[in-house]
Short mmCIF file of C-alpha atoms and ligand atoms in Angstrom, two decimals:
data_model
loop_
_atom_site.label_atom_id
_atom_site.label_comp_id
_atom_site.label_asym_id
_atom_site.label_seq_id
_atom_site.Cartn_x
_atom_site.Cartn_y
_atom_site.Cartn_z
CA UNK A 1 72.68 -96.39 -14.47
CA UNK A 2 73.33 -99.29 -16.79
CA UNK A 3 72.36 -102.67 -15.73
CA UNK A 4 74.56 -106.04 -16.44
CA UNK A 5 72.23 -108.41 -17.67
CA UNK A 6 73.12 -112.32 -17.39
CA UNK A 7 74.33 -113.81 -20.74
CA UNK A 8 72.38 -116.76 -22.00
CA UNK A 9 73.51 -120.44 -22.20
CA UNK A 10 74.94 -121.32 -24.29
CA UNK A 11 76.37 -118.35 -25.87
CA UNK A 12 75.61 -117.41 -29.07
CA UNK A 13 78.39 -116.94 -31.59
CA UNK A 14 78.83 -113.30 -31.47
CA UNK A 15 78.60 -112.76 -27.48
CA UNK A 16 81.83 -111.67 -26.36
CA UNK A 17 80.56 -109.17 -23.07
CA UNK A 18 78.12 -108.41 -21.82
CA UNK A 19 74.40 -106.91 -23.30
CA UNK A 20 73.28 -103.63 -22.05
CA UNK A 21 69.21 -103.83 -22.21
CA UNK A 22 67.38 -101.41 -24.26
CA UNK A 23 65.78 -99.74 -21.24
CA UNK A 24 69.10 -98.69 -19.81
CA UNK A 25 70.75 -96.92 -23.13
CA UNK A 26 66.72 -94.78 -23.30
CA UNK A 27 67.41 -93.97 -19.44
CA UNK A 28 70.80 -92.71 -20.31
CA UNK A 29 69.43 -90.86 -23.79
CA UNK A 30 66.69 -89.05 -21.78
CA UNK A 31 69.29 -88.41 -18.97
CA UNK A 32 71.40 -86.54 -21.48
CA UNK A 33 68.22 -85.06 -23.21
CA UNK A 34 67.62 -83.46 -19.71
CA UNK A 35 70.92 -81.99 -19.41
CA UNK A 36 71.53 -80.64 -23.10
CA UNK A 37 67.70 -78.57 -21.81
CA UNK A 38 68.97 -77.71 -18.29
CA UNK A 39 72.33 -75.86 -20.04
CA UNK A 40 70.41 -74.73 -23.21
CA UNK A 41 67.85 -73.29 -20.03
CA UNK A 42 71.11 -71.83 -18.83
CA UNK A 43 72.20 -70.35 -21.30
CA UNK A 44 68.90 -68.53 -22.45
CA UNK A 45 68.86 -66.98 -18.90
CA UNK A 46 72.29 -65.78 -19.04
CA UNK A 47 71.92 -64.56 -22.45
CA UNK A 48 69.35 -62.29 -22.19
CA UNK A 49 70.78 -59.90 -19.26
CA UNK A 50 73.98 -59.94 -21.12
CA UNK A 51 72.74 -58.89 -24.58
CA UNK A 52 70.85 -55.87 -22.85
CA UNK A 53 74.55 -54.97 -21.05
CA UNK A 54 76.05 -54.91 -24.42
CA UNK A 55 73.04 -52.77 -26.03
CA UNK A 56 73.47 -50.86 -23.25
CA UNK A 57 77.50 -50.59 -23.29
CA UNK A 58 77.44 -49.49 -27.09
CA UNK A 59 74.62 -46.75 -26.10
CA UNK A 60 76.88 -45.30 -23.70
CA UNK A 61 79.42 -45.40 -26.19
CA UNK A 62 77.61 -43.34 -28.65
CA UNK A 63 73.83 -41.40 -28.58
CA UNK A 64 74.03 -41.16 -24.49
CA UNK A 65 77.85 -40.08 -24.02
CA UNK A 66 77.03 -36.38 -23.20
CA UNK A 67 73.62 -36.79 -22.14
CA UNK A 68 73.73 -37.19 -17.99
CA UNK A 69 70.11 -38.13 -17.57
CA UNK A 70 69.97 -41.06 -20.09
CA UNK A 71 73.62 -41.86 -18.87
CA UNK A 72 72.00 -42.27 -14.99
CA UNK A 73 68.99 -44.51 -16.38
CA UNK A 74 70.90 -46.36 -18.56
CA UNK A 75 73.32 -47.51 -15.99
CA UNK A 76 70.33 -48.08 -13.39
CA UNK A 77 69.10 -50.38 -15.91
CA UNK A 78 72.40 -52.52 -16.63
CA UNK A 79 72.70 -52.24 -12.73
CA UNK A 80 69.36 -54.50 -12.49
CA UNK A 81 70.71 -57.00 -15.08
CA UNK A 82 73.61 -57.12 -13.65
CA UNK A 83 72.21 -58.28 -10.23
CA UNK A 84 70.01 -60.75 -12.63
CA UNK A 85 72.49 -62.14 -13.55
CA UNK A 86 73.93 -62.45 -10.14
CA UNK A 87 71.04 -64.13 -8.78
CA UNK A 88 70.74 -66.65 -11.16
CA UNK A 89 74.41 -67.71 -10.75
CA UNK A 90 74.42 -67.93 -7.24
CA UNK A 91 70.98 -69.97 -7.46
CA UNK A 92 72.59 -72.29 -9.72
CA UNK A 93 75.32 -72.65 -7.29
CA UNK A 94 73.25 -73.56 -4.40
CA UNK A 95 71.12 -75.60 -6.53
CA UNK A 96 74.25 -77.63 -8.03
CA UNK A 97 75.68 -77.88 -3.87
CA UNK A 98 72.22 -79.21 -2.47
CA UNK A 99 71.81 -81.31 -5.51
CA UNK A 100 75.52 -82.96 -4.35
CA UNK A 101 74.34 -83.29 -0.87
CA UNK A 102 71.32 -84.71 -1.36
CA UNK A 103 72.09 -88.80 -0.65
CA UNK A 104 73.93 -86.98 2.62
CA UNK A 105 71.37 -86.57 5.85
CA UNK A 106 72.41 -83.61 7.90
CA UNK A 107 73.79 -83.97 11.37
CA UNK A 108 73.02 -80.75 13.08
CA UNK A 109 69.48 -79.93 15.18
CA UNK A 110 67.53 -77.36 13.92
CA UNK A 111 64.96 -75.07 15.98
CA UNK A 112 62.32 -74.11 14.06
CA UNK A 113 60.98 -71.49 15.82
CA UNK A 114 64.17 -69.52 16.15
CA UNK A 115 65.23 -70.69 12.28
CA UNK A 116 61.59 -69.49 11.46
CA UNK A 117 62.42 -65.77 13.69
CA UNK A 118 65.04 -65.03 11.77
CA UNK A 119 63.84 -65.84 8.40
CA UNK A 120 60.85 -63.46 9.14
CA UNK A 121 63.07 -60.55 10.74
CA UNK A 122 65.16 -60.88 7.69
CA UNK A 123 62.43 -60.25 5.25
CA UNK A 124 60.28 -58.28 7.13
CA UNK A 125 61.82 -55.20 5.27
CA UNK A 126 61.16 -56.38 1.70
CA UNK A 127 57.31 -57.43 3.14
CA UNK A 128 57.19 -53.88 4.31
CA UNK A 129 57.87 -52.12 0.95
CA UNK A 130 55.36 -54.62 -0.79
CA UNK A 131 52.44 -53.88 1.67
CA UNK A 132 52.51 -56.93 2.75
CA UNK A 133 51.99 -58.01 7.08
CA UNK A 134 53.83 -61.00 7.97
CA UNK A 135 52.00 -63.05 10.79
CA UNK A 136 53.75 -65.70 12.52
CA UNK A 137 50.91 -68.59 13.82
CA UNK A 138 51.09 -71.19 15.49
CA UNK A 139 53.79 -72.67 18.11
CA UNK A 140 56.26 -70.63 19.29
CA UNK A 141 58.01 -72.61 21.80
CA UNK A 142 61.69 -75.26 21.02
CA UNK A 143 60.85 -77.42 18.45
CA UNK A 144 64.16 -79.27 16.91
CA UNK A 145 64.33 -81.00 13.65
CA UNK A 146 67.51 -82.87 12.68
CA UNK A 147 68.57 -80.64 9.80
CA UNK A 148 70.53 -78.18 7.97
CA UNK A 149 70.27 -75.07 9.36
CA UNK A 150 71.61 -72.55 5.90
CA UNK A 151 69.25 -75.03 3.54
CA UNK A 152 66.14 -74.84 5.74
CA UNK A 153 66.86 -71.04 5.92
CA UNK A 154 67.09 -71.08 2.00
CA UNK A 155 63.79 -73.07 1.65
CA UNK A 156 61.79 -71.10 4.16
CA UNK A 157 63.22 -67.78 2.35
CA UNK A 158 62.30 -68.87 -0.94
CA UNK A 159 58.68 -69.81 0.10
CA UNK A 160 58.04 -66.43 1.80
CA UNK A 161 59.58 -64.14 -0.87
CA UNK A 162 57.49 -65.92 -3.38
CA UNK A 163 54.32 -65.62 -0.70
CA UNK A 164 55.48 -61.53 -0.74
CA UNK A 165 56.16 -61.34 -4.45
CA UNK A 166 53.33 -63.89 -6.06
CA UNK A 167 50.57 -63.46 -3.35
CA UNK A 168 51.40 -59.85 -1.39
CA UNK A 169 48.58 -58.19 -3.02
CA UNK A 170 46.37 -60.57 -1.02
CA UNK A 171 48.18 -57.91 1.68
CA UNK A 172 48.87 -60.39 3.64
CA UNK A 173 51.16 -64.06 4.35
CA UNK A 174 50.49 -66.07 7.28
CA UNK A 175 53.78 -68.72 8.15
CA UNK A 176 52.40 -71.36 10.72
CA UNK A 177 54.08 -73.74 12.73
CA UNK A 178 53.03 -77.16 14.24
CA UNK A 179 53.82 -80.08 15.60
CA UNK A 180 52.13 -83.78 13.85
CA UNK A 181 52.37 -86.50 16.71
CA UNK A 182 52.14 -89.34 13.31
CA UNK A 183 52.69 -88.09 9.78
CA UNK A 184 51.05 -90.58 7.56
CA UNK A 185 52.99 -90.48 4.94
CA UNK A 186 56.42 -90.23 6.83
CA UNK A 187 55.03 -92.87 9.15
CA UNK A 188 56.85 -90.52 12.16
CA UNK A 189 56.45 -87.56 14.56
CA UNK A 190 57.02 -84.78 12.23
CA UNK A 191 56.90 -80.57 12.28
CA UNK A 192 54.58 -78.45 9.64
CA UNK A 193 55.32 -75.34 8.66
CA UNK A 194 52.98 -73.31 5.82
CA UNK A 195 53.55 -70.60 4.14
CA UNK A 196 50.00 -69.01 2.95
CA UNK A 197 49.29 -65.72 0.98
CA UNK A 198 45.77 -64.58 -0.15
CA UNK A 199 47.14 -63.41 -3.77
CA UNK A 200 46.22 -64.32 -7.20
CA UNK A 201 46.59 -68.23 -6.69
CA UNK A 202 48.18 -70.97 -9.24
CA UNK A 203 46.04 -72.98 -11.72
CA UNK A 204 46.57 -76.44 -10.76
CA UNK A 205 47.30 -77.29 -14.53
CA UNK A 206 50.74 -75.90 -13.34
CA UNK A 207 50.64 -77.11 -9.86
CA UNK A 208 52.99 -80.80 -10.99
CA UNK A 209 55.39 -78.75 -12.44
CA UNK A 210 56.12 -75.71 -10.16
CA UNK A 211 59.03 -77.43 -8.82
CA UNK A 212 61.13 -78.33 -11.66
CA UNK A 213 63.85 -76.13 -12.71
CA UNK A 214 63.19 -72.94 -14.39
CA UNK A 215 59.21 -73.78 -14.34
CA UNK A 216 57.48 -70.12 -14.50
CA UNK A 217 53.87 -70.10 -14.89
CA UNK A 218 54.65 -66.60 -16.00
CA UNK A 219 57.81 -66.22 -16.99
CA UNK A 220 57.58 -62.12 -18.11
CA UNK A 221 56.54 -61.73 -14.58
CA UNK A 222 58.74 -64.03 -12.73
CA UNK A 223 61.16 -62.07 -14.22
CA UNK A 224 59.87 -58.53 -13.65
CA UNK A 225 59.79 -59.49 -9.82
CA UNK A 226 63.60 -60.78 -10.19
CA UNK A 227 62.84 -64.30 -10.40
CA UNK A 228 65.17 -66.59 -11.34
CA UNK A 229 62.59 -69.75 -11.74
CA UNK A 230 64.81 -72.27 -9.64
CA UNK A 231 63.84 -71.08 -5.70
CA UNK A 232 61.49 -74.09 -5.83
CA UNK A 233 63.54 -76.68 -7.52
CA UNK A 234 66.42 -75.77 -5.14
CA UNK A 235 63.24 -76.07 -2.08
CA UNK A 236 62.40 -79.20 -3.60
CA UNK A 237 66.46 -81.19 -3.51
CA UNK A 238 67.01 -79.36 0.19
CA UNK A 239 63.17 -80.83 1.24
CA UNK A 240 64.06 -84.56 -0.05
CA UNK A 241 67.63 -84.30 1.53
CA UNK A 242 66.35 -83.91 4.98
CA UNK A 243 63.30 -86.82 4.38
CA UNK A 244 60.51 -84.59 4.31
CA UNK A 245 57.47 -83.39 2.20
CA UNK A 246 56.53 -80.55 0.27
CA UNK A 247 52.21 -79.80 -0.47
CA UNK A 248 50.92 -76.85 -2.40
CA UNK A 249 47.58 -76.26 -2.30
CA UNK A 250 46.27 -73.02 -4.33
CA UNK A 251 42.81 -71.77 -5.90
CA UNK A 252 43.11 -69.31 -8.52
CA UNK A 253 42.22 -65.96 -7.41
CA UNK A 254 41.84 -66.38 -3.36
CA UNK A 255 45.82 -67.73 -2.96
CA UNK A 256 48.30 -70.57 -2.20
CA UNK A 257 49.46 -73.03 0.46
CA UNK A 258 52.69 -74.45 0.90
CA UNK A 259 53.42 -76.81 3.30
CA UNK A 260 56.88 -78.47 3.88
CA UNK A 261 56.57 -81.69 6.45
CA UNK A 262 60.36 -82.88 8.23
CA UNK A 263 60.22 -85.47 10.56
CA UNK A 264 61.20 -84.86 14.11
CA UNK A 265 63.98 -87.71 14.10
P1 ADP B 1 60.80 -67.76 -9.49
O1 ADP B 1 62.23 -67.42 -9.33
O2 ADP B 1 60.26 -67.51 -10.87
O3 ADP B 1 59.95 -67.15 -8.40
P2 ADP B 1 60.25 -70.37 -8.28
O4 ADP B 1 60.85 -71.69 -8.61
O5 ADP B 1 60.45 -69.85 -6.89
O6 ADP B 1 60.77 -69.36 -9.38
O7 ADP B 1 58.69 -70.46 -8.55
C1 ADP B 1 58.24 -71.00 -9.78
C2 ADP B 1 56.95 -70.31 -10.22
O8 ADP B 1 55.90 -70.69 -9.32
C3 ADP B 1 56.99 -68.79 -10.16
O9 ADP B 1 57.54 -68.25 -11.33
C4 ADP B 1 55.52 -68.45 -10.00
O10 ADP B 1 54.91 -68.43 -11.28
C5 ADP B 1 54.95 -69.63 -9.21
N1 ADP B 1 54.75 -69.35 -7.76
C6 ADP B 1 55.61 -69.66 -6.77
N2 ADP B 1 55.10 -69.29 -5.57
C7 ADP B 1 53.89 -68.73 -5.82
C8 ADP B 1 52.85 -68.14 -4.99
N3 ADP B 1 52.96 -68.05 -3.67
N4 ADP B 1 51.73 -67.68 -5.64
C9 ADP B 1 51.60 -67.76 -6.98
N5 ADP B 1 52.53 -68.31 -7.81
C10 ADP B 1 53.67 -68.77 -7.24
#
């Protein structure tokens, strides 16, 4: 944003305006420094899935034409990229919407315990083929939040997937619900929910960064497990629009903790 600042009396010869203070021209340099990264980021990620279709294409083309195996695993692999590719747009997508709506409080009532049911029905299935039990602590009974009830879906889907694909060999995630009659922090009755896994933990070197976008602490795996590196930046715009907090805790090697806090009204 630039400021107006006050023009001094009298004026000097050459003042015809106003000035715009230094401060204001490096916030709007390191503004645009952060967007010329965010679309170079882009572009990297869309870059690589495409340049393995095309390898892929011109294969088919030639060596692999009138070979049916290689033809089947070739198009299983463009198949994967594909849906990479897929993923990441519609991440940026939600990420660019709840980025919009952030300065916009919801006006719907949430219940968690029914919002946190279906979340864990809905990826019970991919827990399943990772080895992974889900075990739902905690309350169980009506406990509304004003909120969003797609972006709290979205933020409680991201944190479990990541519990299942970051933490599942632990063999286990535990999501936990409570009630907080005074939140510090918030200053307010608020809900808890956290999301813990017994897997291979974060180094808390990386722990201030994790939520900014395309953050990986490993990015070869992130992307091996279908990662697109913005599920916590997009948990981290939909947390702020509804007033609330997000914690991680994690130790290297034993597992990870993440908490999000929304007050109750
Ligand atoms: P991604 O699409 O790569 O999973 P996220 O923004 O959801 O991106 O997460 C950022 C990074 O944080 C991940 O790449 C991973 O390195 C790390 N991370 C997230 N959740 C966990 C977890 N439960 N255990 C260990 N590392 C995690």
């Amino acid at each position: 944003m630039v400021t107006l600042v006050p023009l001094p009396h009298p004026l000097p010869p050459w003042a015809g305006g106003v000035l715009i203070s230094f401060e204001d021209v490096t916030a709007l340099e390191s503004a645009e420094a952060m967007r010329r990264d965010f679309v170079a980021n882009v572009s990297h990620e869309l870059r690589t899935p495409l340049t393995a279709l095309m390898g892929f294409i011109e294969t088919l083309r030639s060596s692999a034409r009138d070979d049916p195996k290689a033809r089947d695993r070739f198009l299983s692999i463009m198949e994967r990229e594909a849906s990479r590719m897929n993923r990441l747009v519609g991440d940026l997508l939600s990420l660019s919407r709840v980025e919009g709506e952030e300065r916009r409080r919801p006006t719907t009532n949430v219940d968690m315990s029914v919002l946190l049911r279906g979340v864990l029905q809905t990826l019970e299935h991919t827990a399943q083929s990772s080895n992974v039990a889900l075990i739902r602590e905690g309350e169980t009974g009506e406990i509304r939040v004003p909120g969003d009830p797609d972006q709290l879906t979205q933020v409680f889907t991201n944190l479990i997937e990541n519990a299942i694909k970051y933490g599942g060999q632990g063999g286990e995630v535990r999501v936990s619900l409570s009630r907080i009659a005074q939140e510090p922090v918030l200053g307010a009755p608020a809900v808890r929910v956290d999301v813990l896994d017994l897997g291979e933990g974060i180094d808390p070197v990386h722990l201030p960064r994790l939520t900014e976008r395309f953050y990986r602490v490993d990015t070869h795996r992130s992307r091996e497990k279908g990662g697109t590196g913005l599920g916590l930046a997009i948990v981290k715009h939909i947390v702020a629009r509804h007033r609330g907090r997000l914690r991680v805790e994690s130790t290297p090697g034993e597992g990870s903790r993440f908490t999000i806090i929304l007050p109750l009204n």
